[in-house]
Amino acid sequence: MEDQALFEQYRATGDISIRNKIVEKYLYIASVIAKKFVGRGVEYDDLFQVASLALIKGVDRFDVSKGLQFSTFITPTITGEIKNYFRDRSRLVHLPRRVAELRVSVKRAAEELTAETGKKPTAKELAARLSVSEEEVVSAMEAGSVVSLDRSASGEEEGMSYYDVLPAEDMDIEALEQRDAVSSALKILSKEERALVRYRFSEELSQTETAKRLGVSQMYVSRMERRVLNKLRENYKNSMAD
């Protein structure tokens, strides 16, 4: 069966077996990209696992109607996920060892459960998988106050995530059109608000690090972040309604 037919069938049915066929066909790309990052302090097996999970998420996000080849779409997606993995590792050295280790375990468990069930797991489900308390899971997820790029830009369970719409250095030219709505929305923000979006969502800095960059308090950043997200959310909803 051709790729387009496979993707269309998967999108229509949500059949995990069809998704697995697509993943198996493109698993070699995950392997090739993982090997490029070997020698930077992380074993190949770990890099391959990160790349494979990125491949699975990429299959779920891919829109065949855009006319883009999946291989063109998934290559920068996997590369970006591995870079995020290295960035997360560098942040974790500043956290208590127990919290840092649990944070990694929570993230991995969340990706595995999402791949298994097709939906994002709850804190309770993550706690059960890891045999820890829900409070520990929540604390680990909040450690470093890093914003998830998988969060929906519209505030709803469905829709484009910030990962989908914010600029990335590996972005392919064909992917530009799906960022038009957010690029337009950013124009309604002030210079300071746009800087916050860049620091928090593109560079993935913590609120404390962002506050230092902007020369304000962490509490000010927290309030401004909520205000900015509400602005973008409303703008996104209005653009979808037009």
C-alpha positions as MATLAB code, in Angstrom:
seq = 'MEDQALFEQYRATGDISIRNKIVEKYLYIASVIAKKFVGRGVEYDDLFQVASLALIKGVDRFDVSKGLQFSTFITPTITGEIKNYFRDRSRLVHLPRRVAELRVSVKRAAEELTAETGKKPTAKELAARLSVSEEEVVSAMEAGSVVSLDRSASGEEEGMSYYDVLPAEDMDIEALEQRDAVSSALKILSKEERALVRYRFSEELSQTETAKRLGVSQMYVSRMERRVLNKLRENYKNSMAD';
ca = [
       0.000    0.000    0.000;
       1.365    3.452   -0.898;
       2.330    5.894    1.829;
      -0.521    8.292    1.106;
      -3.091    5.523    1.345;
      -1.559    4.283    4.595;
      -1.625    7.731    6.175;
      -5.177    8.388    4.984;
      -6.333    5.048    6.364;
      -4.589    5.654    9.690;
      -6.039    9.149    9.964;
      -9.522    7.792    9.266;
      -9.392    4.757   11.554;
      -6.715    5.445   14.166;
      -5.705    1.799   13.759;
      -2.429    1.341   15.676;
      -1.416   -1.587   13.445;
      -1.439    0.733   10.429;
       0.644    3.284   12.311;
       3.107    0.527   13.197;
       3.460   -0.379    9.500;
       4.402    3.230    8.730;
       6.823    3.376   11.660;
       8.537    0.140   10.609;
       8.948    1.448    7.071;
      10.705    4.629    8.239;
      12.558    3.280   11.272;
      15.782    3.402    9.274;
      15.625    7.212    9.320;
      15.510    7.176   13.128;
      18.570    4.904   13.129;
      20.547    7.062   10.693;
      19.853   10.283   12.605;
      20.577    8.689   16.002;
      23.983    7.545   14.751;
      24.858   11.129   13.793;
      24.665   12.130   17.467;
      26.768    9.264   18.843;
      29.942   10.389   20.615;
      28.333   13.209   22.591;
      28.017   11.395   25.885;
      24.865    9.384   25.139;
      24.723    5.750   24.026;
      23.278    4.887   20.612;
      20.483    2.777   22.128;
      19.198    5.760   24.118;
      19.398    8.043   21.089;
      17.616    5.477   18.934;
      14.812    5.232   21.484;
      14.380    9.025   21.478;
      14.427    9.037   17.667;
      11.925    6.178   17.464;
       9.468    7.890   19.806;
       9.843   11.081   17.753;
       9.046    9.030   14.651;
       5.858    7.706   16.252;
       4.754   11.194   17.277;
       5.631   12.430   13.793;
       3.351    9.848   12.195;
       0.518   11.070   14.422;
       1.135   14.718   13.485;
       1.795   14.301    9.764;
      -0.821   15.802    7.449;
      -0.692   14.022    4.096;
      -2.960   16.672    2.534;
      -0.085   19.202    2.672;
       1.605   17.403   -0.221;
       4.890   17.053    1.673;
       6.891   13.822    1.586;
       6.927   12.158    4.998;
      10.691   11.643    4.869;
      11.124   15.393    4.349;
       8.833   16.122    7.289;
      10.176   13.552    9.753;
      13.921   14.193    9.356;
      13.954   17.664   11.013;
      11.317   16.452   13.474;
      13.531   13.635   14.774;
      16.624   15.834   14.712;
      14.839   18.480   16.752;
      13.651   15.921   19.301;
      17.182   14.608   19.821;
      18.474   18.156   20.250;
      15.737   18.761   22.814;
      16.870   15.592   24.593;
      20.426   16.912   24.861;
      19.096   20.296   26.008;
      16.986   18.624   28.697;
      19.999   16.624   29.886;
      22.035   19.811   30.257;
      19.268   21.346   32.396;
      18.943   18.298   34.613;
      22.444   18.680   36.027;
      21.095   21.667   37.990;
      18.323   19.607   39.625;
      18.622   17.234   42.599;
      19.632   13.820   41.307;
      16.409   12.130   42.459;
      14.246   14.793   40.752;
      16.366   14.771   37.606;
      16.154   10.991   37.274;
      12.405   10.939   37.940;
      11.851   13.741   35.421;
      13.557   11.671   32.728;
      11.548    8.596   33.718;
       8.279   10.545   33.660;
       8.996   11.964   30.216;
       9.899    8.548   28.831;
       6.882    6.881   30.439;
       4.609    9.582   29.030;
       5.948    9.009   25.527;
       5.613    5.236   25.856;
       2.042    5.420   27.175;
       1.094    7.882   24.453;
       2.505    5.517   21.840;
       0.652    2.564   23.383;
      -2.738    4.171   23.904;
      -2.800    6.998   21.365;
      -3.554    9.619   24.037;
      -1.594   11.582   26.612;
      -1.467    9.850   30.005;
      -2.687   11.382   33.263;
      -0.454   11.926   36.297;
      -2.224    8.963   37.920;
      -1.377    6.691   34.981;
       2.252    7.844   34.995;
       2.482    7.278   38.746;
       1.140    3.744   38.330;
       3.610    2.983   35.531;
       6.564    4.244   37.592;
       5.341    3.018   41.019;
       5.573    6.465   42.591;
       3.008    8.903   43.970;
       1.045   11.354   41.818;
       2.605   14.193   43.820;
       6.091   13.027   42.855;
       5.089   12.856   39.197;
       3.630   16.370   39.238;
       6.682   17.767   41.049;
       9.023   16.129   38.549;
       7.018   17.499   35.622;
       7.142   21.003   37.065;
      10.851   20.847   37.925;
      12.689   23.606   36.095;
       9.358   25.121   35.049;
       9.941   24.204   31.396;
       6.989   24.677   29.042;
       6.033   21.652   26.971;
       6.063   22.249   23.236;
       3.391   19.572   22.900;
       0.880   21.861   24.633;
      -2.006   22.756   22.329;
      -1.769   26.288   20.952;
      -5.563   26.558   21.069;
      -5.931   25.372   24.642;
      -7.993   22.399   23.472;
      -7.014   18.719   23.407;
      -7.038   18.751   19.614;
      -5.251   21.198   17.359;
      -1.759   22.377   16.499;
       0.761   22.330   19.343;
       3.389   24.992   20.002;
       5.886   22.461   18.648;
       3.996   22.553   15.348;
       3.722   26.302   15.021;
       6.792   27.918   16.553;
       9.869   28.441   14.329;
      12.643   25.836   14.332;
      16.127   26.068   12.857;
      15.631   22.794   10.961;
      12.302   23.895    9.477;
      11.706   22.815    5.888;
      10.384   25.437    3.465;
       7.156   23.514    2.808;
       6.313   23.683    6.519;
       6.132   27.484    6.501;
       2.441   27.654    5.646;
       1.374   25.861    8.822;
       3.082   28.583   10.865;
       1.306   31.483    9.159;
      -1.483   31.688   11.718;
       0.862   31.943   14.691;
       3.247   34.305   12.882;
       0.273   36.588   12.355;
      -0.836   36.185   15.965;
       2.600   37.179   17.279;
       2.169   40.589   15.631;
      -0.480   41.497   18.209;
       2.069   41.109   21.020;
       4.337   43.809   22.390;
       8.116   43.593   21.981;
       8.457   42.351   25.563;
       5.737   39.738   25.064;
       7.352   38.458   21.863;
      10.646   38.158   23.743;
       8.890   36.086   26.397;
       7.446   33.756   23.738;
      10.909   33.313   22.235;
      12.568   32.573   25.577;
       9.855   30.304   26.995;
       8.641   28.406   23.927;
      11.473   28.514   21.395;
      14.534   28.483   23.666;
      12.562   26.654   26.393;
      14.043   28.671   29.251;
      12.544   28.415   32.737;
      10.515   31.317   34.151;
      13.457   32.240   36.375;
      15.894   32.295   33.447;
      13.397   34.285   31.372;
      12.971   36.808   34.192;
      16.735   37.367   34.259;
      16.796   37.940   30.495;
      13.944   40.455   30.698;
      15.159   42.118   33.892;
      11.912   41.470   35.764;
      10.693   39.180   38.554;
       9.690   35.553   38.112;
       6.172   36.439   39.296;
       5.941   39.120   36.592;
       6.966   36.548   33.970;
       4.353   34.111   35.271;
       1.568   36.714   34.984;
       2.736   37.913   31.569;
       2.950   34.326   30.293;
      -0.684   33.675   31.202;
      -1.693   36.923   29.520;
       0.263   36.134   26.346;
      -1.098   32.598   26.105;
      -4.645   33.898   26.479;
      -4.022   36.419   23.680;
      -2.578   33.775   21.350;
      -5.308   31.300   22.249;
      -8.087   33.764   21.446;
      -6.396   34.864   18.235;
      -5.934   31.233   17.178;
      -9.589   30.392   17.874;
     -10.759   33.457   15.951;
      -8.559   32.593   12.969;
      -9.946   29.044   12.918;
     -13.503   30.414   12.972;
     -12.957   32.730    9.986;
];
